[in-house]
Short mmCIF file of C-alpha atoms in Angstrom, two decimals:
data_model
loop_
_atom_site.label_atom_id
_atom_site.label_comp_id
_atom_site.label_asym_id
_atom_site.label_seq_id
_atom_site.Cartn_x
_atom_site.Cartn_y
_atom_site.Cartn_z
CA MET A 707 -8.92 -5.37 19.79
CA GLY A 708 -10.06 -3.92 16.49
CA ARG A 709 -11.29 -7.35 15.37
CA SER A 710 -14.76 -8.31 14.27
CA ALA A 711 -16.14 -11.59 15.60
CA VAL A 712 -16.31 -13.42 12.27
CA ASP A 713 -14.75 -16.52 10.78
CA ASP A 714 -11.23 -15.81 9.58
CA SER A 715 -11.95 -17.10 6.09
CA GLU A 716 -14.62 -14.41 5.75
CA GLN A 717 -12.20 -11.87 7.22
CA PHE A 718 -9.62 -12.56 4.52
CA VAL A 719 -12.24 -12.06 1.82
CA ARG A 720 -12.79 -8.48 2.95
CA THR A 721 -9.32 -7.44 4.14
CA SER A 722 -5.73 -8.71 4.27
CA GLY A 723 -5.32 -9.59 7.93
CA VAL A 724 -7.26 -10.64 11.00
CA LYS A 725 -6.78 -7.24 12.61
CA ASP A 726 -9.10 -4.49 11.42
CA ALA A 727 -7.83 -1.01 10.57
CA VAL A 728 -9.24 2.03 12.35
CA TRP A 729 -11.32 2.93 9.27
CA VAL A 730 -13.98 0.34 10.08
CA HIS A 731 -14.89 2.39 13.17
CA GLU A 732 -17.01 4.79 11.08
CA ASP A 733 -17.14 2.83 7.82
CA PRO A 734 -17.84 -0.88 8.44
CA TYR A 735 -17.32 -3.49 5.74
CA SER A 736 -21.09 -3.63 5.26
CA ASN A 737 -20.98 -0.12 3.73
CA ARG A 738 -19.19 -1.38 0.63
CA PRO A 739 -21.22 -1.47 -2.60
CA GLU A 740 -22.16 -5.00 -3.57
CA PHE A 741 -21.04 -6.55 -6.86
CA HIS A 742 -21.14 -10.11 -8.19
CA PRO A 743 -18.75 -12.56 -9.87
CA LEU A 744 -18.27 -12.68 -13.63
CA THR A 745 -20.13 -15.63 -15.15
CA GLU A 746 -19.55 -15.23 -18.90
CA ASP A 747 -17.01 -14.11 -21.49
CA ILE A 748 -17.20 -10.36 -22.13
CA GLU A 749 -15.60 -7.56 -24.14
CA THR A 750 -14.84 -4.00 -23.08
CA ASP A 751 -12.64 -1.03 -23.88
CA VAL A 752 -10.47 -1.08 -20.71
CA CYS A 753 -10.28 -3.84 -18.08
CA ILE A 754 -8.73 -2.95 -14.72
CA ILE A 755 -7.64 -5.68 -12.31
CA GLY A 756 -7.75 -4.55 -8.67
CA ALA A 757 -10.39 -2.53 -6.79
CA GLY A 758 -8.17 -0.40 -4.55
CA ILE A 759 -7.38 3.30 -4.88
CA SER A 760 -5.43 2.84 -8.13
CA GLY A 761 -8.10 0.81 -9.90
CA ILE A 762 -11.07 2.83 -8.63
CA SER A 763 -9.39 6.19 -9.38
CA LEU A 764 -8.48 5.07 -12.90
CA ALA A 765 -12.00 3.75 -13.49
CA TYR A 766 -13.40 7.14 -12.46
CA GLU A 767 -10.99 9.02 -14.73
CA LEU A 768 -11.74 6.82 -17.75
CA ILE A 769 -15.52 6.89 -17.24
CA THR A 770 -15.46 10.70 -17.10
CA ARG A 771 -13.59 10.60 -20.44
CA GLY A 772 -16.30 8.47 -22.01
CA ARG A 773 -14.53 5.09 -21.94
CA GLU A 774 -16.17 1.73 -21.24
CA VAL A 775 -14.58 0.12 -18.17
CA VAL A 776 -14.68 -3.26 -16.45
CA LEU A 777 -13.19 -3.54 -12.94
CA LEU A 778 -12.21 -6.98 -11.61
CA GLU A 779 -11.45 -7.90 -7.99
CA ALA A 780 -10.43 -11.33 -6.68
CA ARG A 781 -12.08 -10.76 -3.29
CA ASP A 782 -14.31 -7.91 -2.10
CA VAL A 783 -13.71 -4.31 -3.19
CA LEU A 784 -11.14 -2.52 -1.01
CA ALA A 785 -9.94 -5.84 0.43
CA GLY A 786 -6.28 -5.04 -0.30
CA GLU A 787 -3.82 -2.53 1.09
CA THR A 788 -5.90 0.59 0.42
CA GLY A 789 -8.13 -0.33 3.37
CA ARG A 790 -5.08 -0.78 5.61
CA THR A 791 -3.35 2.54 4.93
CA SER A 792 -2.80 5.35 7.43
CA GLY A 793 -4.57 7.85 5.16
CA HIS A 794 -1.86 10.45 4.48
CA LEU A 795 -2.00 12.54 1.29
CA SER A 796 1.33 14.28 0.99
CA ASN A 797 3.96 15.77 -1.30
CA ALA A 798 6.52 15.64 1.56
CA LEU A 799 8.01 12.42 0.20
CA ASP A 800 9.85 10.30 2.74
CA ASP A 801 12.86 9.75 0.47
CA MET A 802 13.29 13.57 0.43
CA TYR A 803 13.85 15.64 -2.69
CA PRO A 804 17.67 15.89 -2.67
CA GLU A 805 17.88 12.08 -2.77
CA ILE A 806 15.23 11.87 -5.49
CA ALA A 807 17.20 14.43 -7.54
CA LYS A 808 20.34 12.26 -7.27
CA LYS A 809 18.48 9.41 -8.98
CA HIS A 810 16.28 11.34 -11.41
CA GLY A 811 17.76 14.81 -11.75
CA GLU A 812 16.08 18.03 -10.70
CA SER A 813 13.56 17.71 -13.53
CA GLY A 814 12.52 14.31 -12.16
CA ALA A 815 12.22 15.72 -8.65
CA LYS A 816 10.03 18.50 -10.03
CA ALA A 817 7.77 15.96 -11.75
CA ALA A 818 7.47 14.08 -8.45
CA ALA A 819 6.57 17.28 -6.58
CA GLU A 820 4.01 18.38 -9.17
CA SER A 821 2.35 14.96 -9.50
CA HIS A 822 1.94 14.33 -5.76
CA THR A 823 0.65 17.88 -5.26
CA TRP A 824 -1.90 17.31 -8.02
CA ALA A 825 -2.94 13.97 -6.51
CA LEU A 826 -3.51 15.19 -2.96
CA ASN A 827 -5.69 18.02 -4.29
CA ARG A 828 -7.46 15.77 -6.81
CA VAL A 829 -8.95 13.67 -4.02
CA GLY A 830 -10.51 16.81 -2.54
CA GLU A 831 -11.86 17.91 -5.92
CA ILE A 832 -13.55 14.57 -6.57
CA ALA A 833 -14.94 14.38 -3.02
CA LYS A 834 -16.48 17.82 -3.53
CA GLN A 835 -17.84 17.02 -7.01
CA LEU A 836 -19.48 13.79 -5.82
CA ASN A 837 -20.52 15.19 -2.43
CA ILE A 838 -18.59 12.51 -0.52
CA ASP A 839 -18.24 13.12 3.23
CA CYS A 840 -14.81 11.59 3.82
CA GLU A 841 -13.17 13.96 6.35
CA TYR A 842 -11.00 15.46 3.59
CA ARG A 843 -9.13 18.50 4.82
CA HIS A 844 -5.92 20.41 4.20
CA LEU A 845 -3.44 20.49 7.07
CA PRO A 846 0.32 21.00 7.52
CA GLY A 847 2.86 18.19 7.39
CA TYR A 848 5.71 18.30 9.93
CA ARG A 849 9.01 16.49 9.45
CA ILE A 850 11.10 16.39 12.62
CA SER A 851 14.48 14.96 13.54
CA GLN A 852 14.67 11.48 14.99
CA TYR A 853 17.35 12.68 17.43
CA GLN A 854 17.36 14.47 20.78
CA HIS A 855 17.45 18.25 20.50
CA GLY A 856 20.94 19.75 20.71
CA THR A 857 22.96 16.62 19.89
CA GLU A 858 25.41 16.51 16.98
CA GLU A 859 23.17 13.96 15.25
CA TRP A 860 20.24 16.36 15.63
CA LYS A 861 22.21 19.22 14.09
CA LYS A 862 23.24 17.11 11.10
CA ASP A 863 19.68 15.81 10.70
CA LEU A 864 18.24 19.32 10.68
CA GLU A 865 20.70 20.36 7.96
CA GLU A 866 19.33 17.55 5.78
CA ILE A 867 15.74 18.58 6.56
CA LYS A 868 16.62 22.18 5.70
CA ALA A 869 18.17 21.10 2.38
CA ASP A 870 14.97 19.19 1.58
CA VAL A 871 12.91 22.32 2.24
CA GLU A 872 15.16 24.49 0.07
CA LEU A 873 14.86 22.14 -2.89
CA ALA A 874 11.13 21.60 -2.33
CA LYS A 875 10.58 25.37 -2.47
CA LYS A 876 12.59 25.54 -5.68
CA LEU A 877 10.33 22.83 -7.11
CA GLY A 878 7.22 24.87 -6.32
CA ILE A 879 6.13 23.38 -2.99
CA ASN A 880 5.02 25.64 -0.15
CA ALA A 881 7.44 24.55 2.59
CA THR A 882 9.25 26.31 5.44
CA PHE A 883 11.97 25.41 7.94
CA ASP A 884 11.62 26.10 11.68
CA GLU A 885 14.50 25.19 13.99
CA ASN A 886 12.16 25.43 16.99
CA LEU A 887 9.15 23.63 15.52
CA THR A 888 7.02 21.96 18.20
CA VAL A 889 3.85 19.87 18.05
CA LYS A 890 0.81 20.69 20.19
CA GLY A 891 0.16 17.75 22.55
CA TRP A 892 3.78 16.51 22.49
CA ASP A 893 4.37 17.02 26.20
CA GLY A 894 6.73 14.14 26.98
CA LYS A 895 10.32 14.54 28.14
CA ILE A 896 11.81 13.53 24.77
CA ASP A 897 12.69 16.71 22.87
CA GLN A 898 12.95 16.38 19.07
CA ARG A 899 11.93 19.95 18.27
CA GLY A 900 12.87 21.56 14.96
CA GLY A 901 12.01 20.57 11.43
CA SER A 902 10.10 21.40 8.29
CA ILE A 903 6.51 22.40 7.58
CA PHE A 904 5.00 21.33 4.29
CA HIS A 905 1.87 23.43 3.97
CA LYS A 906 -1.43 22.30 2.38
CA GLN A 907 -1.01 18.58 2.78
CA ALA A 908 -4.22 16.58 3.20
CA ALA A 909 -5.85 13.83 5.25
CA PHE A 910 -9.03 11.90 4.61
CA HIS A 911 -10.93 8.72 5.42
CA PRO A 912 -9.79 6.42 2.58
CA THR A 913 -12.62 3.89 2.54
CA LYS A 914 -15.39 6.49 2.95
CA TYR A 915 -13.94 8.29 -0.07
CA LEU A 916 -13.54 5.22 -2.27
CA ASN A 917 -16.91 3.74 -1.31
CA GLY A 918 -18.39 7.06 -2.41
CA VAL A 919 -16.59 6.93 -5.77
CA LEU A 920 -17.66 3.29 -6.27
CA LYS A 921 -21.30 4.12 -5.57
CA TRP A 922 -21.13 6.86 -8.21
CA LEU A 923 -19.47 4.49 -10.68
CA GLN A 924 -22.14 1.87 -9.99
CA GLU A 925 -24.70 4.24 -11.51
CA GLN A 926 -22.74 4.82 -14.74
CA PRO A 927 -23.93 2.85 -17.82
CA LYS A 928 -20.39 2.28 -19.15
CA PHE A 929 -19.06 0.81 -15.88
CA ARG A 930 -19.17 -2.81 -14.72
CA CYS A 931 -17.50 -4.35 -11.67
CA TYR A 932 -17.09 -8.04 -10.87
CA THR A 933 -15.92 -9.17 -7.45
CA PHE A 934 -14.77 -12.66 -6.41
CA THR A 935 -13.33 -12.90 -9.93
CA ARG A 936 -9.65 -13.78 -9.79
CA ALA A 937 -7.54 -12.87 -12.84
CA MET A 938 -5.00 -15.57 -13.63
CA GLY A 939 -3.51 -14.31 -16.88
CA ILE A 940 -3.18 -11.13 -18.95
CA LYS A 941 -1.66 -11.21 -22.43
CA GLU A 942 -1.42 -9.04 -25.50
CA LYS A 943 -2.69 -10.83 -28.59
CA GLY A 944 -3.09 -10.19 -32.30
CA VAL A 945 -0.81 -8.53 -34.84
CA GLU A 946 -0.52 -4.88 -35.80
CA VAL A 947 1.99 -3.63 -38.39
CA LEU A 948 2.10 -0.08 -39.76
CA GLY A 949 -1.41 0.53 -38.57
CA LEU A 950 -2.76 -2.64 -40.17
CA GLY A 951 -4.22 -5.55 -38.23
CA ARG A 952 -5.41 -5.47 -34.64
CA LYS A 953 -3.85 -6.01 -31.23
CA TYR A 954 -5.88 -6.55 -28.09
CA VAL A 955 -5.56 -7.82 -24.51
CA GLN A 956 -7.06 -11.04 -23.20
CA ILE A 957 -7.55 -11.60 -19.48
CA THR A 958 -8.44 -15.04 -18.13
CA THR A 959 -9.99 -15.85 -14.76
CA ASP A 960 -9.63 -18.83 -12.45
CA ALA A 961 -13.20 -19.85 -13.32
CA GLY A 962 -12.37 -19.98 -17.03
CA GLN A 963 -13.98 -16.76 -18.30
CA THR A 964 -12.15 -14.39 -20.64
CA ILE A 965 -12.30 -10.61 -20.92
CA GLN A 966 -11.21 -9.20 -24.28
CA CYS A 967 -10.27 -5.53 -24.22
CA ALA A 968 -8.28 -2.87 -26.02
CA HIS A 969 -6.25 -2.12 -22.87
CA GLY A 970 -5.60 -4.05 -19.65
CA VAL A 971 -4.36 -2.61 -16.35
CA GLU A 972 -2.84 -4.45 -13.39
CA ALA A 973 -3.73 -2.22 -10.42
CA THR A 974 -3.00 -5.07 -8.01
CA ASN A 975 -0.42 -3.40 -5.70
CA VAL A 976 2.22 -5.59 -7.35
CA PRO A 977 1.92 -7.11 -10.85
CA LEU A 978 0.81 -10.73 -11.01
CA GLN A 979 3.91 -11.86 -12.91
CA LYS A 980 7.19 -13.63 -12.29
CA LEU A 981 9.80 -10.85 -12.18
CA SER A 982 10.56 -7.76 -14.38
CA VAL A 983 9.57 -4.76 -12.17
CA VAL A 984 8.97 -7.15 -9.25
CA ALA A 985 12.75 -7.69 -9.13
CA GLN A 986 13.32 -3.93 -8.86
CA MET A 987 11.52 -3.60 -5.52
CA GLU A 988 11.72 -4.59 -1.87
CA TRP A 989 8.61 -5.59 0.09
CA HIS A 990 7.98 -4.61 3.69
CA ARG A 991 5.42 -5.14 6.42
CA THR A 992 4.43 -1.93 8.19
CA TYR A 993 2.43 -1.43 11.42
CA CYS A 994 -0.12 1.02 12.84
CA VAL A 995 -1.81 1.61 16.19
CA ALA A 996 -4.71 3.96 16.94
CA LEU A 997 -4.77 5.37 20.47
CA ARG A 998 -7.54 7.47 21.96
CA VAL A 999 -6.51 11.04 22.82
CA PRO A 1000 -8.75 13.80 24.24
CA ARG A 1001 -10.35 15.69 21.37
CA GLY A 1002 -8.40 18.86 20.55
CA SER A 1003 -5.41 17.95 22.72
CA VAL A 1004 -3.09 17.04 19.80
CA ALA A 1005 -2.45 19.18 16.73
CA ASP A 1006 -4.21 18.07 13.55
CA VAL A 1007 -1.08 17.62 11.44
CA LEU A 1008 0.71 14.95 9.49
CA LEU A 1009 3.85 14.10 11.47
CA TYR A 1010 6.98 12.27 10.30
CA ASP A 1011 10.43 11.70 11.75
CA THR A 1012 13.65 10.89 9.90
CA ALA A 1013 14.32 7.43 11.31
CA ASP A 1014 14.81 4.46 8.98
CA PRO A 1015 12.22 3.05 9.10
CA TYR A 1016 10.53 6.34 9.93
CA ARG A 1017 7.51 6.82 12.18
CA TYR A 1018 4.46 8.85 11.31
CA ALA A 1019 1.28 10.06 12.98
CA ARG A 1020 -2.06 11.74 12.25
CA LEU A 1021 -5.50 12.17 13.80
CA THR A 1022 -8.88 10.78 12.77
CA PRO A 1023 -12.21 11.30 14.61
CA CYS A 1024 -13.33 8.86 17.28
CA ASP A 1025 -16.32 10.27 19.20
CA GLU A 1026 -17.46 13.44 20.97
CA ASP A 1027 -14.76 13.11 23.61
CA ASP A 1028 -11.77 11.65 21.79
CA ASP A 1029 -9.82 11.50 18.57
CA TYR A 1030 -7.72 8.58 17.43
CA LEU A 1031 -3.99 9.23 17.20
CA VAL A 1032 -2.82 6.90 14.41
CA VAL A 1033 0.88 6.09 14.74
CA GLY A 1034 2.72 3.94 12.20
CA GLY A 1035 6.12 2.57 11.25
CA GLU A 1036 8.34 -0.33 12.35
CA ASP A 1037 8.75 -1.55 8.74
CA HIS A 1038 10.66 -4.75 8.01
CA LYS A 1039 11.04 -7.14 5.08
CA VAL A 1040 8.19 -9.59 4.63
CA GLY A 1041 8.75 -12.93 6.32
CA GLN A 1042 12.28 -12.03 7.42
CA GLU A 1043 11.58 -10.76 10.94
CA ASP A 1044 9.30 -11.73 13.80
CA PRO A 1045 6.19 -9.53 13.41
CA ARG A 1046 5.42 -9.63 17.13
CA GLY A 1047 6.34 -6.68 19.34
CA HIS A 1048 5.97 -3.90 16.78
CA PHE A 1049 2.61 -2.70 18.07
CA LYS A 1050 4.06 -2.37 21.58
CA ASP A 1051 7.04 -0.43 20.21
CA LEU A 1052 4.72 2.02 18.43
CA GLU A 1053 2.55 2.39 21.53
CA ARG A 1054 5.64 3.07 23.63
CA TRP A 1055 6.88 5.67 21.12
CA ALA A 1056 3.51 7.44 21.23
CA ARG A 1057 3.12 7.42 25.02
CA GLU A 1058 6.64 8.74 25.61
CA ARG A 1059 5.76 11.80 23.51
CA PHE A 1060 1.99 12.24 23.94
CA THR A 1061 1.37 11.53 27.60
CA GLY A 1062 -2.36 12.17 27.32
CA ALA A 1063 -2.80 9.09 25.14
CA LYS A 1064 -5.41 6.65 26.45
CA ALA A 1065 -6.17 3.07 25.40
CA VAL A 1066 -5.11 1.48 22.13
CA ALA A 1067 -8.33 0.87 20.18
CA PHE A 1068 -6.99 -0.59 16.91
CA GLN A 1069 -3.77 -2.16 15.76
CA TRP A 1070 -3.11 -3.54 12.30
CA SER A 1071 -0.42 -4.05 9.68
CA GLY A 1072 -0.08 -3.50 5.95
CA GLN A 1073 2.39 -4.02 3.13
CA ILE A 1074 4.42 -1.62 1.01
CA PHE A 1075 6.63 -2.13 -2.04
CA GLU A 1076 9.79 -0.03 -2.21
CA PRO A 1077 11.22 0.63 -5.69
CA ALA A 1078 15.01 0.76 -5.89
CA ASP A 1079 15.01 4.32 -7.24
CA TYR A 1080 12.20 5.71 -5.02
CA MET A 1081 9.57 6.27 -7.75
CA ALA A 1082 6.51 4.11 -8.42
CA TYR A 1083 6.17 2.15 -11.65
CA ILE A 1084 3.13 3.48 -13.51
CA GLY A 1085 2.48 2.95 -17.20
CA LYS A 1086 3.01 0.39 -19.95
CA ASN A 1087 4.51 -2.79 -18.54
CA GLN A 1088 7.90 -3.96 -19.73
CA GLY A 1089 7.52 -5.68 -23.11
CA ASN A 1090 3.94 -4.45 -23.59
CA ASN A 1091 2.08 -1.68 -25.41
CA ARG A 1092 -1.47 -2.38 -24.17
CA VAL A 1093 -0.87 -3.77 -20.68
CA TYR A 1094 -0.24 -1.26 -17.89
CA VAL A 1095 0.91 -1.65 -14.28
CA VAL A 1096 0.72 0.38 -11.07
CA THR A 1097 3.19 -0.70 -8.38
CA GLY A 1098 6.03 0.45 -6.12
CA ASP A 1099 4.00 2.66 -3.80
CA SER A 1100 7.07 3.51 -1.66
CA GLY A 1101 4.86 4.40 1.30
CA ASN A 1102 2.91 6.93 -0.80
CA GLY A 1103 0.43 4.50 -2.31
CA LEU A 1104 -2.58 6.79 -1.99
CA THR A 1105 -1.12 9.64 -4.02
CA HIS A 1106 0.62 7.21 -6.39
CA GLY A 1107 -2.74 5.54 -7.01
CA VAL A 1108 -4.35 8.86 -7.90
CA ILE A 1109 -1.36 9.85 -10.07
CA ALA A 1110 -1.84 6.56 -11.94
CA SER A 1111 -5.40 7.55 -12.85
CA LYS A 1112 -4.16 10.49 -14.90
CA LEU A 1113 -0.98 8.91 -16.25
CA ILE A 1114 -2.59 5.72 -17.55
CA ALA A 1115 -5.72 7.46 -18.84
CA ASP A 1116 -3.48 9.85 -20.78
CA GLU A 1117 -1.41 6.96 -22.17
CA ILE A 1118 -4.52 5.07 -23.27
CA GLU A 1119 -5.78 8.16 -25.07
CA GLY A 1120 -2.38 8.98 -26.60
CA ASN A 1121 -1.97 12.24 -24.67
CA GLU A 1122 1.52 13.31 -23.65
CA ASN A 1123 2.04 13.65 -19.91
CA PRO A 1124 5.10 15.44 -18.46
CA TRP A 1125 5.28 12.95 -15.55
CA ALA A 1126 5.27 9.81 -17.71
CA SER A 1127 9.03 9.29 -18.08
CA LEU A 1128 9.65 9.58 -14.32
CA TYR A 1129 7.20 6.78 -13.53
CA SER A 1130 7.66 4.62 -16.63
CA PRO A 1131 8.14 0.90 -15.81
CA LYS A 1132 10.53 0.85 -18.78
CA ARG A 1133 12.85 3.53 -17.37
CA LEU A 1134 16.55 2.74 -17.01
CA GLY A 1135 18.38 5.76 -15.55
CA GLY A 1136 17.29 5.56 -11.92
CA VAL A 1137 17.36 1.76 -12.00
CA ILE A 1138 20.97 1.68 -13.20
CA LYS A 1139 22.00 4.09 -10.43
CA SER A 1140 20.31 1.75 -7.95
CA ALA A 1141 22.05 -1.42 -9.18
CA PRO A 1142 24.11 -2.02 -5.99
CA THR A 1143 20.94 -1.93 -3.86
CA MET A 1144 19.14 -4.28 -6.25
CA ILE A 1145 22.04 -6.77 -6.25
CA GLN A 1146 22.14 -6.78 -2.45
CA ASN A 1147 18.38 -7.36 -2.34
CA ASP A 1148 18.63 -10.24 -4.86
CA LEU A 1149 21.28 -11.92 -2.73
CA GLN A 1150 19.09 -11.64 0.34
CA ILE A 1151 16.11 -13.02 -1.59
CA ASN A 1152 18.08 -16.07 -2.72
CA MET A 1153 19.07 -16.76 0.89
CA GLN A 1154 15.39 -17.20 1.77
CA TYR A 1155 15.29 -20.50 -0.14
CA LYS A 1156 17.13 -21.98 2.84
CA ARG A 1157 13.67 -22.62 4.28
CA LEU A 1158 13.35 -25.53 1.84
CA LEU A 1159 15.53 -27.39 4.35
CA GLN A 1160 13.95 -26.06 7.54
CA SER A 1161 10.92 -27.03 9.61
CA ASP A 1162 8.99 -24.84 12.07
CA ILE A 1163 7.37 -27.80 13.81
CA GLN A 1164 8.22 -31.48 14.17
CA ASP A 1165 4.64 -32.67 14.63
CA ILE A 1166 1.15 -31.21 14.16
CA GLU A 1167 0.55 -31.79 17.87
CA ASP A 1168 3.18 -29.07 18.48
CA LEU A 1169 0.74 -26.41 17.23
CA ALA A 1170 -1.41 -24.51 19.69
CA PRO A 1171 -4.96 -23.65 18.57
CA GLY A 1172 -5.07 -20.58 16.32
CA CYS A 1173 -1.50 -21.09 15.12
CA GLY A 1174 0.32 -22.26 12.02
CA GLY A 1175 3.73 -23.64 11.11
CA VAL A 1176 5.63 -25.36 8.33
CA LEU A 1177 6.18 -29.10 8.68
CA ASN A 1178 9.06 -30.30 6.50
CA PRO A 1179 8.97 -34.09 6.23
CA LYS A 1180 12.16 -35.63 4.85
CA THR A 1181 10.21 -37.75 2.39
CA SER A 1182 8.01 -35.04 0.80
CA LYS A 1183 7.68 -31.30 0.16
CA PRO A 1184 7.07 -28.76 2.98
CA ILE A 1185 3.52 -28.55 4.30
CA ALA A 1186 1.87 -25.43 5.76
CA VAL A 1187 -0.30 -26.53 8.69
CA TYR A 1188 -2.95 -24.38 10.39
CA LYS A 1189 -4.86 -25.42 13.51
CA ASP A 1190 -7.96 -23.32 14.21
CA GLU A 1191 -9.30 -22.39 17.63
CA ASN A 1192 -11.38 -25.59 17.73
CA GLY A 1193 -8.43 -27.82 16.92
CA ASN A 1194 -9.41 -28.44 13.28
CA VAL A 1195 -6.35 -28.79 11.03
CA SER A 1196 -5.87 -27.48 7.48
CA LYS A 1197 -2.90 -28.63 5.38
CA MET A 1198 -1.55 -26.83 2.33
CA SER A 1199 1.58 -26.84 0.25
CA ALA A 1200 4.08 -24.49 1.88
CA LEU A 1201 5.51 -23.60 -1.54
CA CYS A 1202 4.48 -20.17 -2.80
CA PRO A 1203 2.94 -20.61 -6.28
CA HIS A 1204 4.88 -17.56 -7.49
CA MET A 1205 8.46 -18.88 -7.46
CA GLY A 1206 8.52 -21.72 -4.96
CA GLY A 1207 9.62 -19.95 -1.79
CA VAL A 1208 8.61 -21.56 1.51
CA VAL A 1209 6.03 -19.42 3.30
CA CYS A 1210 6.32 -18.29 6.94
CA TRP A 1211 3.54 -18.14 9.52
CA ASN A 1212 2.65 -14.57 10.53
CA PRO A 1213 1.17 -14.85 14.06
CA VAL A 1214 0.06 -11.19 14.10
CA GLU A 1215 -2.24 -11.33 11.06
CA LYS A 1216 -2.64 -15.15 10.99
CA SER A 1217 -1.38 -15.31 7.43
CA TRP A 1218 1.25 -17.16 5.43
CA ASP A 1219 3.88 -14.71 4.14
CA CYS A 1220 6.48 -15.53 1.48
CA PRO A 1221 9.93 -14.07 2.28
CA VAL A 1222 11.08 -14.35 -1.35
CA HIS A 1223 8.81 -11.85 -3.17
CA GLY A 1224 6.24 -10.87 -0.53
CA SER A 1225 3.16 -12.87 -1.58
CA ARG A 1226 0.69 -13.52 1.24
CA PHE A 1227 -2.09 -16.00 1.89
CA GLY A 1228 -4.88 -16.38 4.45
CA GLU A 1229 -4.59 -19.02 7.14
CA ARG A 1230 -6.25 -21.59 4.88
CA GLY A 1231 -4.29 -20.60 1.77
CA LEU A 1232 -6.42 -17.89 0.10
CA ALA A 1233 -4.17 -15.58 -1.98
CA ILE A 1234 -4.45 -12.07 -0.51
CA GLN A 1235 -1.30 -10.36 -1.85
CA GLY A 1236 0.66 -10.80 -5.10
CA PRO A 1237 2.78 -11.36 -7.02
CA ALA A 1238 1.36 -14.88 -6.59
CA LYS A 1239 -1.87 -15.28 -8.57
CA ALA A 1240 -3.07 -18.60 -7.15
CA ASN A 1241 -3.96 -19.86 -3.67
CA LEU A 1242 -1.69 -22.25 -1.79
CA ALA A 1243 -2.32 -25.74 -3.15
CA LYS A 1244 -3.97 -28.30 -0.90
CA ALA A 1245 -1.55 -30.83 0.58
#
């Protein structure tokens, strides 16, 4: 279901799980522009690590400003989380504006509203300028209560939704509240009517859009892209005092090449480093299913409820007869919960509300990083002046990635940006207010090292074909063992190269997931998600 018949090692080169997202239905992997590995030392103005929406959007912004740009990607372009998104472009932030204002003040909430509004419209502007057919369209976003209509919980929930609308309007967003809001196509017995309407949100096909931008970039003389080129280090070098001397950034690859540049950007979903901003986030798996529904039977809206974790839905075209209803949610911390069963729960949720839903055509999962104070980290990395990061997508990675293109381009050029302080990785205010949450998360992280003493299997013979498990011999370090469908066995170190956590087998995506800081690896150890930079070592 939603899975191409290819070898899994090839699958992990082009995406981050064995299950394909719905986007390959109209935009197969073969549509991606082809690039080649770096084979020599080079110099450039700006080097961006990571070819997802953040890296590609920033490359576009810098090229249009006349900069020379190199884009590096460890696997294929769009192999990370951008290709596994649900494709929402929204300023109806799931943390809701009253909560954001508590952490960052009303001025911070206004910067969040303005920046996400700019980003969702910016995608449409670029698609129009480059003539990219990517299904971009404006549509309303509905936020509804998670509770049954008329209950006390529903009444309280609607008051919070109403407060969010009132502040959003004050911040300049076109939003309205409707106590009797209903959704066309929601014909099930469960009644959750009432909620908010955020007007002029947007939806698009993310990989069609970014493939279009990449193909335009490919034609630009100041742009170079190198795939299958894994960055292993990024450091500021040189000395600069009172305008004298010279500082620069040096990036090293696993094959030994170096890239020397004036500015380096880690657009890798999470920075490839030990801690700093990594310690200020939580990392979650999230799930999506795409069900066929008769074309025109369900309203073309972005739909969210208020549950924690919340559920969300949208439409994308299928064929002449049907649309796909994409339903997502069921988030949980990486490696700390059994990933099985979440697709069924999402399917059940959808069918109970949209009774016309037909077969499930695609089901897949992704990963999100939740910052403690709700806002992404975009800008100069802690302790750096020429190295920048983009991380902490908080479930709004598409708009955050586009916001990063303007913020970082402005910082590189020395232009003031009114959103910069809200997103700065060096900010303190919101982080200090979130200290209790961060302490609780750190305690939970440290508990995950208990796996150093645990074993999933007692013998390799215990593994069924197509499965993996950690074998923890008393006389040596834990071993991650994978047995393919033909019975061939691969053995790797089970210790995550980031900070030594013991990885867990993810039977849904056939990956090794680290419960400590969220790094992930393909079934044979290929690094597919940071903060780990290296693959699992061979055992």
